[in-house]
Tab-separated table of C-alpha atoms and ligand atoms in Angstrom:
chain	number	residue	atom	x	y	z
A	1	MET	CA	-157.505	137.117	170.017
A	2	PHE	CA	-159.604	139.505	172.142
A	3	ASP	CA	-162.987	139.128	173.716
A	4	LEU	CA	-165.597	141.387	175.224
A	5	THR	CA	-165.567	140.140	178.798
A	6	ARG	CA	-164.193	141.771	181.918
A	7	GLU	CA	-162.434	138.472	182.739
A	8	PHE	CA	-160.359	138.757	179.592
A	9	ALA	CA	-159.007	142.157	180.676
A	10	LYS	CA	-158.231	140.808	184.156
A	11	GLU	CA	-156.370	137.863	182.719
A	12	GLN	CA	-154.313	140.057	180.396
A	13	ASP	CA	-153.368	142.303	183.315
A	14	GLN	CA	-152.181	139.307	185.307
A	15	LEU	CA	-150.063	138.136	182.386
A	16	ASP	CA	-148.643	141.612	181.707
A	17	PRO	CA	-144.853	141.602	182.304
A	18	LEU	CA	-144.996	145.384	182.918
A	19	LYS	CA	-147.911	145.309	185.385
A	20	THR	CA	-145.858	146.532	188.380
A	21	TYR	CA	-145.134	149.919	186.767
A	22	ARG	CA	-148.697	151.125	187.186
A	23	GLU	CA	-148.269	151.315	190.968
A	24	GLN	CA	-145.303	153.593	190.502
A	25	PHE	CA	-147.492	156.454	189.247
A	26	TYR	CA	-150.026	158.841	190.776
A	27	PHE	CA	-153.409	158.893	189.049
A	28	PRO	CA	-155.670	161.946	189.254
A	29	GLN	CA	-158.802	161.207	191.313
A	30	ARG	CA	-162.286	161.458	189.845
A	31	ASN	CA	-165.531	160.474	191.568
A	32	GLY	CA	-163.556	159.006	194.482
A	33	ARG	CA	-161.383	156.686	192.408
A	34	ASP	CA	-158.472	156.709	189.956
A	35	ALA	CA	-159.436	158.452	186.740
A	36	ILE	CA	-159.206	156.498	183.522
A	37	TYR	CA	-156.273	158.457	182.197
A	38	PHE	CA	-155.758	158.188	178.448
A	39	CYS	CA	-154.079	161.548	178.024
A	40	GLY	CA	-150.435	160.557	178.384
A	41	ASN	CA	-149.895	161.815	174.832
A	42	SER	CA	-150.611	165.310	176.149
A	43	LEU	CA	-149.227	165.247	179.698
A	44	GLY	CA	-147.745	162.092	181.179
A	45	LEU	CA	-148.515	161.164	184.789
A	46	GLN	CA	-146.241	161.828	187.748
A	47	ALA	CA	-144.054	158.881	188.719
A	48	LYS	CA	-143.597	158.341	192.441
A	49	ASN	CA	-139.800	158.492	192.185
A	50	ILE	CA	-139.920	162.110	191.014
A	51	LYS	CA	-140.552	163.803	194.342
A	52	PRO	CA	-137.563	162.150	196.097
A	53	ALA	CA	-135.397	163.007	193.074
A	54	ILE	CA	-136.364	166.686	193.366
A	55	GLU	CA	-135.810	166.585	197.118
A	56	GLN	CA	-132.315	165.224	196.539
A	57	GLU	CA	-131.397	168.260	194.444
A	58	LEU	CA	-132.946	170.638	196.979
A	59	GLN	CA	-130.916	168.948	199.710
A	60	ASP	CA	-127.695	169.114	197.685
A	61	TRP	CA	-128.268	172.759	196.839
A	62	LYS	CA	-128.761	173.421	200.557
A	63	ASP	CA	-125.700	171.378	201.589
A	64	TYR	CA	-123.250	172.193	198.811
A	65	ALA	CA	-124.388	175.421	197.171
A	66	VAL	CA	-122.007	176.186	194.296
A	67	GLU	CA	-119.971	173.071	195.015
A	68	GLY	CA	-122.968	171.018	193.903
A	69	TYR	CA	-121.858	171.465	190.289
A	70	TRP	CA	-119.204	168.847	190.945
A	71	GLY	CA	-119.949	167.671	194.513
A	72	ALA	CA	-123.698	166.879	194.470
A	73	LYS	CA	-124.823	163.250	194.422
A	74	ASN	CA	-125.527	163.850	190.723
A	75	PRO	CA	-123.013	166.583	189.809
A	76	TRP	CA	-124.967	169.384	188.097
A	77	LEU	CA	-122.233	170.067	185.567
A	78	TYR	CA	-123.227	166.978	183.577
A	79	TYR	CA	-126.927	166.877	184.308
A	80	GLN	CA	-128.080	166.674	180.672
A	81	GLN	CA	-126.156	163.407	180.347
A	82	TYR	CA	-128.264	161.695	183.005
A	83	CYS	CA	-131.119	162.120	180.526
A	84	SER	CA	-129.298	161.653	177.225
A	85	LYS	CA	-127.940	158.258	178.304
A	86	PRO	CA	-131.310	156.504	178.782
A	87	LEU	CA	-132.609	158.304	175.669
A	88	THR	CA	-130.053	156.477	173.493
A	89	ASP	CA	-132.198	153.316	173.562
A	90	LEU	CA	-135.474	155.143	173.069
A	91	VAL	CA	-134.421	157.002	169.936
A	92	GLY	CA	-131.647	154.771	168.554
A	93	ALA	CA	-128.759	157.196	168.741
A	94	SER	CA	-125.401	157.458	170.452
A	95	GLN	CA	-125.074	159.757	173.412
A	96	ASP	CA	-122.908	162.032	171.260
A	97	GLU	CA	-125.928	162.613	169.018
A	98	LEU	CA	-128.261	163.605	171.848
A	99	THR	CA	-128.846	166.320	174.337
A	100	VAL	CA	-131.649	167.742	176.420
A	101	MET	CA	-132.035	171.502	176.595
A	102	ASN	CA	-134.584	174.317	176.276
A	103	THR	CA	-138.010	173.276	174.989
A	104	LEU	CA	-139.268	171.799	171.744
A	105	THR	CA	-140.055	174.944	169.778
A	106	VAL	CA	-136.827	176.645	170.865
A	107	ASN	CA	-134.879	173.575	169.760
A	108	LEU	CA	-136.735	173.483	166.457
A	109	HIS	CA	-135.619	177.073	165.820
A	110	LEU	CA	-132.027	176.282	166.786
A	111	MET	CA	-131.969	173.233	164.506
A	112	MET	CA	-133.540	175.155	161.630
A	113	LEU	CA	-130.942	177.901	162.022
A	114	SER	CA	-128.302	175.239	161.427
A	115	PHE	CA	-130.014	173.010	158.891
A	116	TYR	CA	-132.395	175.251	156.999
A	117	ARG	CA	-129.910	177.279	154.970
A	118	PRO	CA	-131.995	178.431	152.020
A	119	THR	CA	-130.543	179.629	148.719
A	120	LYS	CA	-132.297	181.321	145.836
A	121	GLU	CA	-132.723	177.953	144.113
A	122	ARG	CA	-133.297	175.742	147.132
A	123	PHE	CA	-135.459	177.420	149.747
A	124	LYS	CA	-138.634	175.393	150.223
A	125	VAL	CA	-139.806	173.547	153.340
A	126	LEU	CA	-142.134	170.583	153.015
A	127	MET	CA	-144.435	170.027	155.997
A	128	GLU	CA	-147.811	168.492	156.816
A	129	ALA	CA	-150.896	170.571	156.154
A	130	GLY	CA	-152.432	171.223	159.572
A	131	ALA	CA	-149.153	170.600	161.390
A	132	PHE	CA	-149.085	171.414	165.103
A	133	PRO	CA	-149.465	175.217	165.376
A	134	SER	CA	-146.089	175.820	167.027
A	135	ASP	CA	-144.336	174.050	164.138
A	136	GLN	CA	-146.298	176.092	161.625
A	137	TYR	CA	-145.341	179.343	163.343
A	138	ALA	CA	-141.704	178.299	163.642
A	139	VAL	CA	-141.419	177.469	159.948
A	140	GLU	CA	-143.370	180.546	158.832
A	141	THR	CA	-141.185	182.912	160.840
A	142	GLN	CA	-137.913	181.240	159.838
A	143	VAL	CA	-138.847	181.431	156.188
A	144	LYS	CA	-139.652	185.136	156.603
A	145	MET	CA	-136.460	185.773	158.536
A	146	HIS	CA	-134.485	184.511	155.558
A	147	GLY	CA	-136.435	186.872	153.305
A	148	TYR	CA	-138.753	184.373	151.621
A	149	ASP	CA	-142.515	184.378	151.278
A	150	PRO	CA	-144.245	181.603	153.268
A	151	ALA	CA	-146.860	181.323	150.503
A	152	THR	CA	-144.256	180.026	148.079
A	153	ALA	CA	-141.563	178.691	150.413
A	154	ILE	CA	-143.805	176.390	152.473
A	155	VAL	CA	-145.130	173.369	150.608
A	156	GLU	CA	-147.874	171.530	152.453
A	157	ILE	CA	-148.743	167.898	152.022
A	158	ALA	CA	-152.385	167.100	152.769
A	159	PRO	CA	-154.572	164.000	152.696
A	160	ARG	CA	-156.432	163.531	149.407
A	161	GLN	CA	-159.976	164.810	149.117
A	162	GLY	CA	-162.268	162.679	151.279
A	163	GLU	CA	-159.344	160.996	153.099
A	164	HIS	CA	-157.888	161.612	156.553
A	165	LEU	CA	-154.358	160.281	156.232
A	166	ILE	CA	-151.409	161.381	154.161
A	167	ARG	CA	-150.316	158.822	151.585
A	168	GLU	CA	-146.619	158.121	151.567
A	169	GLU	CA	-146.605	157.953	147.770
A	170	ASP	CA	-147.901	161.538	147.718
A	171	ILE	CA	-144.985	162.654	149.898
A	172	PHE	CA	-142.553	161.057	147.438
A	173	GLU	CA	-144.407	162.649	144.536
A	174	ILE	CA	-144.016	166.156	145.995
A	175	ILE	CA	-140.368	165.514	146.823
A	176	ALA	CA	-139.794	164.536	143.200
A	177	GLN	CA	-141.703	167.573	141.899
A	178	GLU	CA	-139.782	169.965	144.109
A	179	SER	CA	-136.479	168.138	143.828
A	180	SER	CA	-134.393	171.167	142.893
A	181	SER	CA	-136.138	173.684	145.182
A	182	LEU	CA	-136.550	171.655	148.362
A	183	ALA	CA	-134.279	172.621	151.260
A	184	LEU	CA	-135.931	170.853	154.187
A	185	ILE	CA	-138.568	168.265	154.966
A	186	LEU	CA	-140.031	168.774	158.420
A	187	LEU	CA	-142.717	166.355	159.535
A	188	GLY	CA	-144.217	165.319	162.825
A	189	GLY	CA	-143.059	161.692	163.242
A	190	ILE	CA	-146.613	161.021	164.400
A	191	ASN	CA	-149.270	163.503	163.402
A	192	TYR	CA	-150.798	164.855	166.621
A	193	TYR	CA	-154.343	164.922	165.228
A	194	THR	CA	-154.710	161.647	163.333
A	195	GLY	CA	-152.062	159.591	165.126
A	196	GLN	CA	-150.472	158.634	161.786
A	197	LEU	CA	-146.892	157.388	162.131
A	198	PHE	CA	-144.670	158.192	159.157
A	199	ASN	CA	-141.947	155.990	157.748
A	200	MET	CA	-139.071	158.236	158.728
A	201	GLN	CA	-136.458	156.052	157.126
A	202	SER	CA	-137.895	156.117	153.620
A	203	ILE	CA	-138.819	159.810	153.862
A	204	THR	CA	-135.266	160.630	154.941
A	205	GLU	CA	-133.879	158.613	152.028
A	206	ALA	CA	-136.158	160.413	149.605
A	207	ALA	CA	-135.104	163.798	151.014
A	208	HIS	CA	-131.429	162.948	150.721
A	209	ARG	CA	-131.829	161.682	147.140
A	210	VAL	CA	-132.866	165.177	146.037
A	211	GLY	CA	-130.336	166.974	148.227
A	212	ALA	CA	-132.713	168.126	150.975
A	213	VAL	CA	-132.386	167.821	154.741
A	214	ALA	CA	-134.788	165.654	156.793
A	215	GLY	CA	-135.865	166.809	160.259
A	216	PHE	CA	-138.638	165.463	162.466
A	217	ASP	CA	-140.722	166.730	165.338
A	218	LEU	CA	-140.991	163.688	167.588
A	219	ALA	CA	-143.255	165.145	170.302
A	220	HIS	CA	-145.664	162.237	169.888
A	221	VAL	CA	-143.093	159.559	169.202
A	222	VAL	CA	-140.356	159.523	171.834
A	223	GLY	CA	-141.302	157.108	174.604
A	224	ASN	CA	-144.141	155.801	172.425
A	225	VAL	CA	-142.584	154.081	169.414
A	226	PRO	CA	-138.938	152.924	169.288
A	227	LEU	CA	-136.768	154.827	166.814
A	228	LYS	CA	-133.499	154.280	164.968
A	229	LEU	CA	-132.610	157.860	164.180
A	230	HIS	CA	-128.935	157.169	163.609
A	231	ASP	CA	-129.420	154.199	161.287
A	232	TRP	CA	-132.168	155.985	159.402
A	233	ASN	CA	-129.768	158.848	158.747
A	234	VAL	CA	-132.204	161.476	159.996
A	235	ASP	CA	-130.432	164.853	160.028
A	236	PHE	CA	-132.019	166.278	163.146
A	237	ALA	CA	-134.988	165.754	165.445
A	238	VAL	CA	-136.553	167.547	168.388
A	239	TRP	CA	-139.136	166.568	170.976
A	240	CYS	CA	-140.689	167.567	174.268
A	241	SER	CA	-140.535	165.449	177.407
A	242	TYR	CA	-143.876	166.082	179.065
A	243	LYS	CA	-145.963	163.793	176.860
A	244	TYR	CA	-145.097	160.066	176.792
A	245	LEU	CA	-141.847	160.701	178.707
A	246	ASN	CA	-143.651	161.971	181.847
A	247	GLY	CA	-141.111	164.754	182.459
A	248	GLY	CA	-143.765	167.090	183.902
A	249	PRO	CA	-145.354	170.306	182.575
A	250	GLY	CA	-142.869	172.392	180.600
A	251	ALA	CA	-140.058	169.849	181.097
A	252	VAL	CA	-136.803	170.257	179.208
A	253	GLY	CA	-136.917	169.262	175.517
A	254	GLY	CA	-134.640	166.906	173.606
A	255	ALA	CA	-132.621	167.164	170.421
A	256	PHE	CA	-130.893	164.725	168.086
A	257	VAL	CA	-128.198	165.783	165.636
A	258	HIS	CA	-126.808	163.057	163.413
A	259	GLU	CA	-123.164	162.266	164.068
A	260	ARG	CA	-122.090	163.499	160.635
A	261	HIS	CA	-123.331	166.993	161.555
A	262	ALA	CA	-122.669	166.787	165.294
A	263	ARG	CA	-118.962	166.164	164.665
A	264	ASN	CA	-118.697	169.066	162.273
A	265	ILE	CA	-117.679	172.011	164.411
A	266	ASP	CA	-117.895	174.269	161.357
A	267	GLN	CA	-121.648	173.686	161.100
A	268	GLN	CA	-123.353	177.082	161.458
A	269	ARG	CA	-125.209	177.559	164.716
A	270	LEU	CA	-125.946	179.990	167.518
A	271	GLY	CA	-123.444	179.497	170.309
A	272	GLY	CA	-123.420	179.779	174.084
A	273	TRP	CA	-120.909	178.811	176.741
A	274	TRP	CA	-122.507	175.470	177.612
A	275	GLY	CA	-121.988	174.287	174.040
A	276	ASN	CA	-118.331	175.240	174.117
A	277	GLU	CA	-115.545	172.695	174.601
A	278	GLU	CA	-115.306	172.064	178.305
A	279	SER	CA	-111.528	172.421	178.387
A	280	THR	CA	-111.775	176.077	177.359
A	281	ARG	CA	-115.236	176.974	178.657
A	282	PHE	CA	-113.984	178.564	181.836
A	283	LYS	CA	-110.948	180.238	180.318
A	284	MET	CA	-113.200	183.104	179.292
A	285	GLU	CA	-111.329	183.504	176.016
A	286	LYS	CA	-112.562	184.853	172.725
A	287	GLY	CA	-113.650	182.426	170.015
A	288	PHE	CA	-116.496	179.900	170.287
A	289	LYS	CA	-115.240	176.300	169.980
A	290	PRO	CA	-118.281	174.046	169.911
A	291	LYS	CA	-118.188	170.560	171.372
A	292	SER	CA	-118.007	168.066	168.507
A	293	ARG	CA	-121.289	166.443	169.486
A	294	ALA	CA	-124.947	167.377	169.882
A	295	GLU	CA	-124.129	169.179	173.132
A	296	GLY	CA	-122.373	171.712	170.915
A	297	TRP	CA	-125.833	173.252	170.385
A	298	GLN	CA	-126.404	173.921	174.077
A	299	LEU	CA	-126.479	177.544	175.087
A	300	SER	CA	-126.929	177.808	178.818
A	301	THR	CA	-126.165	176.156	182.125
A	302	ALA	CA	-127.879	172.809	182.694
A	303	GLN	CA	-131.425	173.473	183.989
A	304	VAL	CA	-131.263	171.002	186.850
A	305	PHE	CA	-134.761	171.517	188.258
A	306	ASN	CA	-136.227	171.297	184.794
A	307	MET	CA	-134.484	167.990	184.108
A	308	VAL	CA	-134.802	166.155	187.376
A	309	ALA	CA	-138.311	164.779	186.799
A	310	LEU	CA	-137.298	163.600	183.337
A	311	LYS	CA	-134.213	161.922	184.754
A	312	ALA	CA	-136.341	160.048	187.310
A	313	SER	CA	-138.963	159.085	184.749
A	314	LEU	CA	-136.350	157.836	182.285
A	315	GLU	CA	-135.091	155.429	184.942
A	316	LEU	CA	-138.453	153.662	184.627
A	317	PHE	CA	-138.212	153.575	180.838
A	318	GLU	CA	-134.732	152.147	181.116
A	319	SER	CA	-135.820	149.343	183.413
A	320	ALA	CA	-139.019	148.532	181.478
A	321	GLY	CA	-137.298	148.682	178.067
A	322	ILE	CA	-138.804	150.396	175.040
A	323	ALA	CA	-139.209	147.098	173.128
A	324	ALA	CA	-141.366	145.601	175.889
A	325	LEU	CA	-143.310	148.850	176.172
A	326	ARG	CA	-144.003	148.858	172.452
A	327	ASP	CA	-145.155	145.211	172.547
A	328	LYS	CA	-147.636	146.019	175.267
A	329	SER	CA	-148.660	149.249	173.580
A	330	ILE	CA	-149.550	147.472	170.334
A	331	LYS	CA	-151.706	144.983	172.230
A	332	LEU	CA	-153.398	147.638	174.366
A	333	THR	CA	-154.239	149.859	171.408
A	334	ASN	CA	-155.409	146.918	169.287
A	335	TYR	CA	-157.612	145.869	172.206
A	336	LEU	CA	-159.012	149.384	172.503
A	337	GLU	CA	-159.753	149.373	168.777
A	338	PHE	CA	-161.473	145.974	169.053
A	339	LEU	CA	-163.727	147.214	171.863
A	340	LEU	CA	-164.509	150.507	170.124
A	341	LYS	CA	-165.750	148.588	167.106
A	342	HIS	CA	-168.463	147.150	169.344
A	343	ILE	CA	-169.777	150.571	170.330
A	344	GLU	CA	-173.164	151.300	168.798
A	345	ASN	CA	-174.731	153.984	170.965
A	346	ILE	CA	-172.421	156.776	169.773
A	347	LYS	CA	-171.302	157.425	166.219
A	348	PHE	CA	-167.699	158.106	165.322
A	349	GLU	CA	-165.014	156.998	162.939
A	350	ILE	CA	-161.493	155.947	163.922
A	351	ILE	CA	-159.222	157.907	161.574
A	352	THR	CA	-155.888	156.591	162.885
A	353	PRO	CA	-154.259	154.005	160.577
A	354	LYS	CA	-155.535	150.462	161.141
A	355	ASN	CA	-152.098	148.943	160.721
A	356	CYS	CA	-150.319	149.008	164.090
A	357	LYS	CA	-147.010	149.669	162.312
A	358	GLU	CA	-148.413	152.998	161.161
A	359	ARG	CA	-149.487	154.251	164.567
A	360	GLY	CA	-148.371	154.519	168.180
A	361	ALA	CA	-150.561	154.344	171.274
A	362	GLN	CA	-153.149	156.881	170.143
A	363	LEU	CA	-156.486	156.373	168.415
A	364	SER	CA	-158.278	159.450	167.090
A	365	LEU	CA	-162.069	159.261	167.147
A	366	LEU	CA	-163.613	161.618	164.625
A	367	PHE	CA	-167.131	162.849	165.363
A	368	HIS	CA	-169.109	164.419	162.571
A	369	ASP	CA	-171.284	166.080	165.191
A	370	GLY	CA	-171.732	166.203	168.941
A	371	GLY	CA	-168.172	165.120	169.745
A	372	LYS	CA	-167.587	167.828	172.294
A	373	HIS	CA	-170.764	166.766	174.104
A	374	ILE	CA	-169.578	163.150	174.184
A	375	GLN	CA	-166.201	164.207	175.518
A	376	GLN	CA	-167.980	166.093	178.332
A	377	LYS	CA	-169.951	162.947	179.162
A	378	MET	CA	-166.726	160.971	179.294
A	379	THR	CA	-165.201	163.588	181.598
A	380	ASP	CA	-168.233	163.453	183.904
A	381	ALA	CA	-167.788	159.694	184.128
A	382	GLY	CA	-164.148	159.996	185.273
A	383	ILE	CA	-162.414	159.520	181.923
A	384	ILE	CA	-159.621	161.901	180.941
A	385	VAL	CA	-159.150	162.143	177.168
A	386	ASP	CA	-158.721	165.260	175.084
A	387	TRP	CA	-160.604	167.091	172.402
A	388	ARG	CA	-158.896	168.583	169.374
A	389	GLU	CA	-160.737	170.926	167.028
A	390	PRO	CA	-162.473	170.468	164.682
A	391	GLY	CA	-163.767	167.027	165.636
A	392	VAL	CA	-161.441	164.589	167.327
A	393	ILE	CA	-161.283	162.867	170.704
A	394	ARG	CA	-157.803	161.447	171.174
A	395	VAL	CA	-157.523	158.308	173.288
A	396	SER	CA	-154.037	157.124	174.252
A	397	PRO	CA	-153.451	154.236	176.624
A	398	ALA	CA	-149.810	154.546	177.798
A	399	PRO	CA	-148.213	151.125	178.262
A	400	LEU	CA	-146.103	152.172	181.251
A	401	TYR	CA	-149.087	152.871	183.501
A	402	ASN	CA	-152.307	151.935	181.724
A	403	SER	CA	-153.853	148.483	182.020
A	404	TYR	CA	-156.179	146.295	180.008
A	405	GLY	CA	-158.638	146.900	182.854
A	406	ASP	CA	-158.506	150.648	182.114
A	407	VAL	CA	-159.312	149.983	178.479
A	408	PHE	CA	-162.196	147.689	179.359
A	409	HIS	CA	-163.569	150.125	181.923
A	410	PHE	CA	-163.403	152.925	179.345
A	411	TYR	CA	-165.393	150.759	176.928
A	412	GLU	CA	-167.979	149.874	179.565
A	413	ILE	CA	-168.564	153.524	180.434
A	414	ILE	CA	-168.888	154.795	176.893
A	415	ALA	CA	-171.033	151.861	175.810
A	416	ASN	CA	-173.588	153.206	178.296
A	417	ILE	CA	-173.464	156.872	177.372
A	418	ASP	CA	-176.822	158.160	176.217
A	419	SER	CA	-175.721	160.489	173.417
A	420	ASN	CA	-179.131	162.167	173.263
A	421	ALA	CA	-179.291	163.097	176.948
B	501	PLP	C1	-146.725	169.092	171.949
B	501	PLP	C2	-146.141	169.533	170.677
B	501	PLP	C3	-145.338	170.677	170.598
B	501	PLP	C4	-145.123	171.539	171.825
B	501	PLP	O1	-144.037	172.418	171.699
B	501	PLP	P1	-143.454	173.151	173.005
B	501	PLP	O2	-142.395	174.014	172.463
B	501	PLP	O3	-142.965	172.085	173.939
B	501	PLP	O4	-144.564	173.908	173.643
B	501	PLP	C5	-144.787	171.007	169.372
B	501	PLP	N1	-145.006	170.244	168.275
B	501	PLP	C6	-145.783	169.130	168.327
B	501	PLP	C7	-146.008	168.314	167.101
B	501	PLP	C8	-146.389	168.755	169.524
B	501	PLP	O5	-147.180	167.690	169.565
């Protein structure tokens, strides 16, 4: 299906139905040309429609001041909905189950306050060993806040000795073992280090069978792999918007609350006026009446300038379509894998699952030694990829703006790296 020639990459780029999107992004410049940017899993590139979108809000603020809440071109009162609408397709949820607010870790805490309600019998949280540090800290501190000891309340699932990936059967095994003590399963939908994509549907089913809640951190999934959060019955999910979604550094985060919880206004939560029913929000009366949808978890006024880049970027996702993006992504990443298998001058192991259904765009290259040195060589040659301790270079071609040519060029450069120099 693939071959090692430059012509092949050129041909694939010409055939690519999404090829025009690349020109709609700014690429950082290295050595007088566009960098080979495979770091969209860490910080997505800036789309060219973002600056005019920000300028529109600056103009409306200038022209309308407070009246912009209802009188701006995009009334600020409902700004989160300009993002939650295009997100419905990306995550497979109704708009009532979605909102954008705060940032990922804040949203994880808010969701845990609602859905991690430990009792003396059922107080444990199952998570990945070596989960992203922010998730570890969030779970550790929540467990402590409820008066439990992280050493016993947090159950970690790790790869088996000598393996890099977590086996699904081992997750089910632990769920069965802890069936009466498990309160919450919290996994990264894609593990940030290995790039392993979990089967969220079957994990959610397993959690529900034993009476536990299933929540996911989708930082590495949204905008990368299509989801069906509603149909899978996931209880809640959170994500950030600056990775595959290109919302810009520190952009507003997203949250999903399944309809069966979102509609339940008696669900415990921390309240703020922006989550209150709109009809009574400005009456300044006593008594919090949450909206009967995911927006019922919002606390504060819509953060317009923190959402505008995401809104603009999501317009591109909407027009490209997540299904088409995923098709291209599978091909691009398979192509990258094919080329990497022909590399002989540097030694590494690809630890990401080989099956494209168990991964997104990212491949993780594990170096037993000298990886940092190789990453520096890549950087010097105009490649932007990242290094994650203790030994991984993560390489993520993003289908919205990366090309087959980028992948080939990356291969050509690293095939000529002298690892001893
Ligand atoms: C990127 C990432 C985060 C970042 O959290 P912020 O609150 O946005 O800083 C959290 N969890 C995972 C798994 C991530 O990949």
